[in-house]
């Protein structure tokens, strides 16, 4: 029988990951088919040049915020939701834990959907049938197996030896093909058609690193130092997030379609390229599922983590079977509205007030207040500000004001 989830800080002898490990890990997390899908939301509403500017700006901003939980996890060896206890109170940390579980089940379902569609497109071309349900079950089982293995196994055994190199090979090929057949100057000359403001585009890009905020400390707690974790996280995610957002936008212009799977499949050696992208995509779903279980463990610490992995794997499978992809853009905006202001509050408390000093061993004790109502109220004000700006002042952009 599995042991209960141990929420205590990771002991020093298990903190073995360095800057290269985190560059590989977050380089893999910043890439994927869903990132390319997000890139297709930017054009042709914006011109390609404006889209690239929004991608770079959004990644720079989002990555800086992503370093907040990264440093917190490396400082004290605690997962993200446990790191919120000093700020929000023990029971107060349950609020973002619940939100995080819901959003991570959603992300896992989105990943399963996009992987199932991609694999189905391959088998339909080769065999004449998509094998939809086979692929959905297959990818669910793979993601559950990765989540049961944990981040140390995934980084050292899978990503560094196989996954990151397959990703690099595929990305270089896709970039070369799109640029050689469409041309960078031609892409930059395309005007925008309207319907999306530049600040809104930046918010769409910022939403991607913000969606990783509740997960970052779950992995940086295994770091040898905060500096190594921060450097690897920033560099790895910066490079691939920009690269894959730009690939998605370029694919719309070069191939005349926002259907990324069909676009890749139409390329020479498209089947091979899509297979390689799929191989890398599984670790993104692993991260969502693994951190979903870790977040649930912040509330129910006596339940075995393996049980949560299996449970949420089943829930994500069901969600993937019925979830529409058409609301993806709204999903990204919703994530930003919740986590940008939350980590604004956490940044002020942890870095400015506490000066990065907390008693990690006492985090789970019941001696402190259950709720820090001022912190929860500030978070709520930030969420309201984000929603108001997005609805009534889209030309301003909501991420930075709500964070502040």
Short mmCIF file of C-alpha atoms in Angstrom, two decimals:
data_model
loop_
_atom_site.label_atom_id
_atom_site.label_comp_id
_atom_site.label_asym_id
_atom_site.label_seq_id
_atom_site.Cartn_x
_atom_site.Cartn_y
_atom_site.Cartn_z
CA UNK A 1 0.00 0.00 0.00
CA UNK A 2 1.32 3.49 -0.83
CA UNK A 3 2.51 5.67 2.01
CA UNK A 4 0.65 8.92 2.71
CA UNK A 5 1.90 12.01 0.91
CA UNK A 6 4.80 13.58 2.81
CA UNK A 7 4.42 17.37 2.58
CA UNK A 8 7.58 18.13 4.57
CA UNK A 9 10.50 19.99 2.99
CA UNK A 10 12.68 17.98 0.61
CA UNK A 11 15.80 16.94 2.60
CA UNK A 12 19.15 18.40 1.46
CA UNK A 13 20.49 15.09 0.14
CA UNK A 14 17.58 14.89 -2.34
CA UNK A 15 18.11 18.42 -3.71
CA UNK A 16 20.29 17.37 -6.63
CA UNK A 17 19.04 19.28 -9.71
CA UNK A 18 21.22 22.03 -11.21
CA UNK A 19 20.88 24.79 -13.79
CA UNK A 20 21.17 22.46 -16.79
CA UNK A 21 18.51 20.15 -15.37
CA UNK A 22 16.08 23.06 -15.05
CA UNK A 23 16.98 24.43 -18.49
CA UNK A 24 16.04 21.07 -19.98
CA UNK A 25 12.92 20.69 -17.84
CA UNK A 26 11.51 24.16 -18.50
CA UNK A 27 12.69 24.14 -22.09
CA UNK A 28 10.45 21.13 -22.52
CA UNK A 29 7.57 22.75 -20.60
CA UNK A 30 7.76 25.90 -22.72
CA UNK A 31 7.33 23.87 -25.91
CA UNK A 32 4.46 21.86 -27.28
CA UNK A 33 1.44 21.75 -29.51
CA UNK A 34 -0.73 23.73 -27.09
CA UNK A 35 1.79 26.59 -27.12
CA UNK A 36 1.62 26.61 -30.92
CA UNK A 37 -2.18 26.61 -30.69
CA UNK A 38 -1.94 29.68 -28.43
CA UNK A 39 0.33 31.29 -31.04
CA UNK A 40 -2.37 30.88 -33.67
CA UNK A 41 -4.63 33.17 -31.59
CA UNK A 42 -2.37 36.16 -32.34
CA UNK A 43 -2.54 36.22 -36.15
CA UNK A 44 -3.93 37.39 -38.48
CA UNK A 45 -5.56 39.73 -35.94
CA UNK A 46 -2.08 41.19 -35.40
CA UNK A 47 0.60 41.51 -38.01
CA UNK A 48 3.44 39.00 -37.63
CA UNK A 49 5.89 41.66 -36.44
CA UNK A 50 3.48 42.88 -33.76
CA UNK A 51 2.77 39.27 -32.77
CA UNK A 52 6.49 38.59 -32.28
CA UNK A 53 6.83 41.75 -30.18
CA UNK A 54 3.88 40.62 -28.03
CA UNK A 55 5.38 37.15 -27.68
CA UNK A 56 8.74 38.49 -26.50
CA UNK A 57 7.19 41.05 -24.15
CA UNK A 58 4.74 38.56 -22.68
CA UNK A 59 7.46 35.94 -22.15
CA UNK A 60 9.83 38.41 -20.48
CA UNK A 61 7.09 39.59 -18.10
CA UNK A 62 5.62 36.16 -17.43
CA UNK A 63 9.03 34.58 -16.81
CA UNK A 64 9.94 37.19 -14.20
CA UNK A 65 6.76 36.38 -12.28
CA UNK A 66 7.46 32.65 -12.73
CA UNK A 67 10.70 33.10 -10.77
CA UNK A 68 8.71 33.95 -7.61
CA UNK A 69 7.57 30.39 -6.79
CA UNK A 70 10.76 29.01 -8.33
CA UNK A 71 12.92 30.81 -5.77
CA UNK A 72 10.50 30.02 -2.94
CA UNK A 73 10.62 26.30 -3.66
CA UNK A 74 14.41 26.25 -3.92
CA UNK A 75 14.81 28.28 -0.73
CA UNK A 76 12.91 25.91 1.54
CA UNK A 77 12.21 22.68 -0.34
CA UNK A 78 8.44 23.12 -0.13
CA UNK A 79 5.88 22.61 -2.95
CA UNK A 80 4.06 25.66 -4.23
CA UNK A 81 0.78 25.35 -2.34
CA UNK A 82 2.58 24.70 0.96
CA UNK A 83 4.74 27.78 0.31
CA UNK A 84 1.53 29.86 0.28
CA UNK A 85 0.63 28.94 3.85
CA UNK A 86 2.68 31.69 5.54
CA UNK A 87 1.00 34.29 3.30
CA UNK A 88 -2.61 33.08 3.18
CA UNK A 89 -2.79 30.99 6.35
CA UNK A 90 -3.07 27.20 6.53
CA UNK A 91 -6.74 27.07 5.53
CA UNK A 92 -6.30 30.07 3.22
CA UNK A 93 -3.85 28.02 1.14
CA UNK A 94 -6.68 25.58 0.43
CA UNK A 95 -8.33 28.16 -1.87
CA UNK A 96 -5.53 28.29 -4.47
CA UNK A 97 -5.01 24.54 -3.99
CA UNK A 98 -8.58 23.86 -5.10
CA UNK A 99 -8.31 26.33 -8.00
CA UNK A 100 -5.03 24.74 -9.02
CA UNK A 101 -6.43 21.23 -8.97
CA UNK A 102 -9.31 22.33 -11.20
CA UNK A 103 -7.08 24.18 -13.66
CA UNK A 104 -4.50 21.38 -13.80
CA UNK A 105 -7.18 18.81 -14.54
CA UNK A 106 -8.23 21.17 -17.35
CA UNK A 107 -4.68 21.50 -18.67
CA UNK A 108 -4.17 17.73 -18.51
CA UNK A 109 -7.41 17.26 -20.45
CA UNK A 110 -6.31 19.84 -23.06
CA UNK A 111 -3.00 18.02 -23.47
CA UNK A 112 -4.76 14.68 -23.85
CA UNK A 113 -7.11 16.18 -26.44
CA UNK A 114 -4.34 17.65 -28.57
CA UNK A 115 -2.17 14.50 -28.33
CA UNK A 116 -5.12 12.25 -29.17
CA UNK A 117 -6.05 14.36 -32.19
CA UNK A 118 -2.45 14.42 -33.41
CA UNK A 119 -1.98 10.68 -33.04
CA UNK A 120 -5.40 10.09 -34.58
CA UNK A 121 -4.45 12.17 -37.60
CA UNK A 122 -1.32 10.05 -38.06
CA UNK A 123 -3.12 6.71 -37.87
CA UNK A 124 -5.91 8.01 -40.09
CA UNK A 125 -3.37 8.82 -42.77
CA UNK A 126 -1.53 5.52 -42.39
CA UNK A 127 -4.36 3.12 -41.55
CA UNK A 128 -7.54 4.91 -42.57
CA UNK A 129 -8.88 5.14 -39.00
CA UNK A 130 -8.13 7.57 -36.17
CA UNK A 131 -8.24 5.04 -33.29
CA UNK A 132 -9.46 7.94 -31.14
CA UNK A 133 -10.33 6.00 -27.98
CA UNK A 134 -7.18 3.89 -28.15
CA UNK A 135 -4.98 6.97 -28.24
CA UNK A 136 -6.90 8.74 -25.48
CA UNK A 137 -6.48 5.73 -23.18
CA UNK A 138 -2.84 5.28 -24.23
CA UNK A 139 -1.77 8.85 -23.52
CA UNK A 140 -3.66 8.88 -20.24
CA UNK A 141 -1.77 5.79 -19.09
CA UNK A 142 1.58 7.23 -20.19
CA UNK A 143 0.96 10.47 -18.29
CA UNK A 144 -0.12 8.59 -15.17
CA UNK A 145 3.03 6.44 -15.36
CA UNK A 146 5.25 9.54 -15.66
CA UNK A 147 3.49 11.22 -12.74
CA UNK A 148 3.99 8.15 -10.59
CA UNK A 149 7.71 8.22 -11.46
CA UNK A 150 8.14 11.85 -10.37
CA UNK A 151 10.27 14.77 -11.61
CA UNK A 152 13.70 13.34 -10.85
CA UNK A 153 13.01 10.30 -13.02
CA UNK A 154 11.41 12.34 -15.82
CA UNK A 155 14.25 14.90 -15.96
CA UNK A 156 17.27 12.64 -15.58
CA UNK A 157 16.04 9.47 -17.31
CA UNK A 158 13.67 10.76 -20.01
CA UNK A 159 14.18 14.42 -20.90
CA UNK A 160 17.97 14.76 -20.73
CA UNK A 161 18.66 11.48 -22.52
CA UNK A 162 15.89 11.44 -25.12
CA UNK A 163 13.06 13.98 -24.95
CA UNK A 164 14.87 17.31 -25.28
CA UNK A 165 16.92 16.15 -28.28
CA UNK A 166 13.86 14.92 -30.15
CA UNK A 167 12.20 18.26 -29.40
CA UNK A 168 15.20 20.23 -30.69
CA UNK A 169 15.41 18.18 -33.88
CA UNK A 170 11.73 18.62 -34.66
CA UNK A 171 11.65 22.33 -33.85
CA UNK A 172 14.64 23.12 -36.05
CA UNK A 173 13.05 21.25 -38.95
CA UNK A 174 9.67 22.97 -38.59
CA UNK A 175 11.31 26.38 -38.33
CA UNK A 176 13.48 25.79 -41.39
CA UNK A 177 10.57 24.54 -43.48
CA UNK A 178 8.20 27.39 -42.62
CA UNK A 179 10.81 30.11 -43.13
CA UNK A 180 12.20 28.64 -46.35
CA UNK A 181 8.75 28.24 -47.93
CA UNK A 182 7.19 31.49 -46.73
CA UNK A 183 10.02 33.87 -45.94
CA UNK A 184 10.56 36.05 -42.91
CA UNK A 185 10.29 39.32 -44.85
CA UNK A 186 6.98 38.24 -46.35
CA UNK A 187 5.65 37.30 -42.91
CA UNK A 188 6.71 40.65 -41.45
CA UNK A 189 4.99 42.51 -44.28
CA UNK A 190 1.59 40.99 -43.49
CA UNK A 191 -0.69 43.61 -41.86
CA UNK A 192 -2.98 42.79 -38.98
CA UNK A 193 -6.71 42.45 -39.61
CA UNK A 194 -7.82 43.68 -36.17
CA UNK A 195 -9.96 42.11 -33.50
CA UNK A 196 -7.16 41.79 -30.93
CA UNK A 197 -5.25 44.63 -29.26
CA UNK A 198 -1.53 44.44 -28.55
CA UNK A 199 -2.04 44.40 -24.74
CA UNK A 200 -4.53 41.56 -25.13
CA UNK A 201 -1.98 39.65 -27.16
CA UNK A 202 0.62 40.20 -24.45
CA UNK A 203 -1.87 38.89 -21.88
CA UNK A 204 -2.41 35.74 -23.96
CA UNK A 205 1.35 35.14 -23.95
CA UNK A 206 1.78 36.04 -20.28
CA UNK A 207 -0.97 33.53 -19.46
CA UNK A 208 1.27 30.63 -20.46
CA UNK A 209 4.06 31.18 -17.89
CA UNK A 210 1.42 32.30 -15.38
CA UNK A 211 -0.31 28.95 -15.81
CA UNK A 212 2.92 27.34 -14.52
CA UNK A 213 3.09 29.51 -11.38
CA UNK A 214 1.32 27.00 -9.13
CA UNK A 215 3.66 24.24 -10.34
CA UNK A 216 7.10 25.86 -10.27
CA UNK A 217 8.05 25.20 -6.65
CA UNK A 218 6.94 21.57 -6.99
CA UNK A 219 10.07 21.11 -9.13
CA UNK A 220 12.46 23.79 -7.84
CA UNK A 221 12.28 22.21 -4.35
CA UNK A 222 14.67 19.58 -5.72
CA UNK A 223 17.27 22.24 -6.69
CA UNK A 224 20.78 22.50 -5.27
CA UNK A 225 20.34 26.28 -5.02
CA UNK A 226 17.81 29.01 -5.81
CA UNK A 227 20.22 30.65 -8.26
CA UNK A 228 20.59 27.47 -10.33
CA UNK A 229 16.85 26.85 -10.34
CA UNK A 230 16.05 30.44 -11.35
CA UNK A 231 18.65 30.56 -14.12
CA UNK A 232 17.64 27.25 -15.67
CA UNK A 233 13.92 27.98 -15.38
CA UNK A 234 14.17 31.42 -16.98
CA UNK A 235 16.48 30.45 -19.84
CA UNK A 236 14.73 27.18 -20.70
CA UNK A 237 11.20 28.59 -20.71
CA UNK A 238 12.23 31.87 -22.38
CA UNK A 239 13.73 30.18 -25.44
CA UNK A 240 11.07 27.59 -26.16
CA UNK A 241 8.01 29.66 -25.23
CA UNK A 242 9.02 32.37 -27.71
CA UNK A 243 10.00 29.78 -30.31
CA UNK A 244 6.75 27.80 -30.20
CA UNK A 245 4.43 30.81 -29.97
CA UNK A 246 6.19 32.20 -33.04
CA UNK A 247 5.95 28.83 -34.85
CA UNK A 248 2.20 28.77 -34.25
CA UNK A 249 1.78 32.30 -35.60
CA UNK A 250 4.04 31.60 -38.59
CA UNK A 251 2.19 28.40 -39.42
CA UNK A 252 -1.08 30.33 -39.77
CA UNK A 253 0.50 32.68 -42.31
CA UNK A 254 2.61 30.13 -44.16
CA UNK A 255 0.07 27.33 -44.41
CA UNK A 256 -3.16 29.32 -44.29
CA UNK A 257 -4.65 27.36 -41.41
CA UNK A 258 -4.91 27.54 -37.63
CA UNK A 259 -5.16 23.74 -37.43
CA UNK A 260 -1.66 22.99 -36.19
CA UNK A 261 -1.97 19.22 -36.32
CA UNK A 262 -3.19 19.21 -39.92
CA UNK A 263 -0.58 21.81 -40.87
CA UNK A 264 2.34 19.75 -39.54
CA UNK A 265 0.94 16.57 -41.03
CA UNK A 266 0.82 18.22 -44.48
CA UNK A 267 4.57 18.89 -44.43
CA UNK A 268 7.17 16.57 -45.95
CA UNK A 269 8.04 14.00 -43.24
CA UNK A 270 5.10 15.52 -41.40
CA UNK A 271 4.19 12.20 -39.80
CA UNK A 272 7.67 11.81 -38.33
CA UNK A 273 7.71 15.43 -37.13
CA UNK A 274 4.32 15.08 -35.48
CA UNK A 275 5.38 11.87 -33.75
CA UNK A 276 8.44 13.59 -32.31
CA UNK A 277 6.37 16.55 -31.07
CA UNK A 278 3.95 14.10 -29.47
CA UNK A 279 6.79 12.34 -27.68
CA UNK A 280 7.76 15.62 -26.04
CA UNK A 281 4.17 16.67 -25.33
CA UNK A 282 3.68 13.88 -22.78
CA UNK A 283 5.96 15.54 -20.21
CA UNK A 284 3.74 18.65 -20.18
CA UNK A 285 0.75 16.49 -19.29
CA UNK A 286 2.93 14.71 -16.71
CA UNK A 287 3.72 18.03 -15.04
CA UNK A 288 0.05 19.00 -14.85
CA UNK A 289 -0.99 15.66 -13.42
CA UNK A 290 1.90 15.41 -10.95
CA UNK A 291 1.36 18.90 -9.53
CA UNK A 292 -2.38 18.30 -9.41
CA UNK A 293 -1.67 15.46 -6.96
CA UNK A 294 0.84 17.55 -5.00
CA UNK A 295 -1.66 20.42 -4.65
CA UNK A 296 -4.35 18.06 -3.42
CA UNK A 297 -1.84 16.77 -0.88
CA UNK A 298 -1.71 20.26 0.65
CA UNK A 299 -5.32 19.74 1.76
CA UNK A 300 -5.47 15.97 2.28
CA UNK A 301 -1.97 15.09 3.44
CA UNK A 302 -2.97 11.64 4.69
CA UNK A 303 -4.09 10.44 1.25
CA UNK A 304 -1.35 8.66 -0.75
CA UNK A 305 -0.03 10.80 -3.57
CA UNK A 306 -0.21 7.83 -5.95
CA UNK A 307 -3.94 7.61 -5.29
CA UNK A 308 -4.35 11.26 -6.30
CA UNK A 309 -2.34 10.68 -9.49
CA UNK A 310 -4.62 7.83 -10.54
CA UNK A 311 -7.80 9.65 -9.49
CA UNK A 312 -7.02 12.84 -11.39
CA UNK A 313 -5.77 10.84 -14.36
CA UNK A 314 -9.24 9.31 -14.61
CA UNK A 315 -10.94 12.72 -14.18
CA UNK A 316 -8.74 14.25 -16.91
CA UNK A 317 -9.57 11.33 -19.20
CA UNK A 318 -13.30 11.96 -18.74
CA UNK A 319 -12.85 15.71 -19.23
CA UNK A 320 -10.86 15.12 -22.41
CA UNK A 321 -13.69 13.01 -23.76
CA UNK A 322 -16.25 15.84 -23.42
CA UNK A 323 -14.27 19.13 -23.22
CA UNK A 324 -14.56 21.57 -26.18
CA UNK A 325 -11.30 23.10 -27.43
CA UNK A 326 -13.15 26.21 -28.63
CA UNK A 327 -12.96 27.92 -25.22
CA UNK A 328 -9.15 27.70 -25.00
CA UNK A 329 -8.62 31.47 -25.31
CA UNK A 330 -11.11 32.19 -22.51
CA UNK A 331 -9.38 29.55 -20.39
CA UNK A 332 -6.04 31.35 -20.77
CA UNK A 333 -7.55 34.69 -19.71
CA UNK A 334 -9.22 33.04 -16.71
CA UNK A 335 -5.91 31.58 -15.50
CA UNK A 336 -4.23 34.95 -15.67
CA UNK A 337 -7.01 36.56 -13.69
CA UNK A 338 -6.50 34.13 -10.78
CA UNK A 339 -2.77 33.59 -10.53
CA UNK A 340 -1.27 36.95 -11.53
CA UNK A 341 -2.78 38.81 -8.53
CA UNK A 342 -2.23 35.83 -6.19
CA UNK A 343 1.49 35.86 -6.79
CA UNK A 344 1.54 39.63 -6.56
CA UNK A 345 0.37 39.20 -2.97
CA UNK A 346 2.87 36.37 -2.39
CA UNK A 347 5.74 38.43 -3.84
CA UNK A 348 5.02 41.34 -1.51
CA UNK A 349 4.79 39.09 1.53
CA UNK A 350 7.65 36.68 0.88
CA UNK A 351 10.26 38.98 -0.69
CA UNK A 352 9.47 42.40 0.78
CA UNK A 353 8.05 41.64 4.23
CA UNK A 354 9.59 38.31 5.18
CA UNK A 355 12.86 38.81 3.24
CA UNK A 356 12.69 35.16 2.09
CA UNK A 357 12.71 33.90 5.69
CA UNK A 358 10.09 31.40 6.83
CA UNK A 359 10.20 28.41 9.17
CA UNK A 360 9.70 25.63 6.63
CA UNK A 361 9.46 22.90 9.26
CA UNK A 362 6.63 24.77 11.02
CA UNK A 363 4.59 25.46 7.88
CA UNK A 364 2.20 22.59 8.56
CA UNK A 365 1.75 23.35 12.24
CA UNK A 366 -1.66 24.67 13.37
CA UNK A 367 -0.23 27.44 15.57
CA UNK A 368 -0.68 30.28 13.06
CA UNK A 369 -3.92 31.84 11.80
CA UNK A 370 -6.09 29.69 9.54
CA UNK A 371 -6.75 32.66 7.24
CA UNK A 372 -4.85 35.85 6.58
CA UNK A 373 -7.90 37.84 5.57
CA UNK A 374 -5.97 40.84 4.31
CA UNK A 375 -3.98 38.66 1.91
CA UNK A 376 -7.11 36.87 0.69
CA UNK A 377 -8.91 40.22 0.28
CA UNK A 378 -5.97 41.65 -1.69
CA UNK A 379 -6.02 38.60 -3.93
CA UNK A 380 -9.76 39.05 -4.54
CA UNK A 381 -9.28 42.72 -5.42
CA UNK A 382 -6.60 41.72 -7.94
CA UNK A 383 -8.87 39.16 -9.58
CA UNK A 384 -11.66 41.74 -9.84
CA UNK A 385 -9.23 44.26 -11.33
CA UNK A 386 -8.08 41.74 -13.94
CA UNK A 387 -11.63 40.95 -15.00
CA UNK A 388 -12.62 44.64 -15.13
CA UNK A 389 -9.61 45.62 -17.24
CA UNK A 390 -10.05 42.67 -19.61
CA UNK A 391 -13.72 43.53 -20.16
CA UNK A 392 -13.75 47.34 -20.12
CA UNK A 393 -10.15 48.48 -20.76
CA UNK A 394 -8.64 45.86 -23.10
CA UNK A 395 -6.25 48.43 -24.52
CA UNK A 396 -4.47 48.62 -21.14
CA UNK A 397 -3.65 44.95 -20.51
CA UNK A 398 -4.58 43.27 -17.26
CA UNK A 399 -1.65 41.14 -16.10
CA UNK A 400 0.69 43.77 -14.66
CA UNK A 401 -2.00 46.01 -13.06
CA UNK A 402 -3.62 43.03 -11.34
CA UNK A 403 -0.23 41.74 -10.18
CA UNK A 404 0.52 45.18 -8.70
#
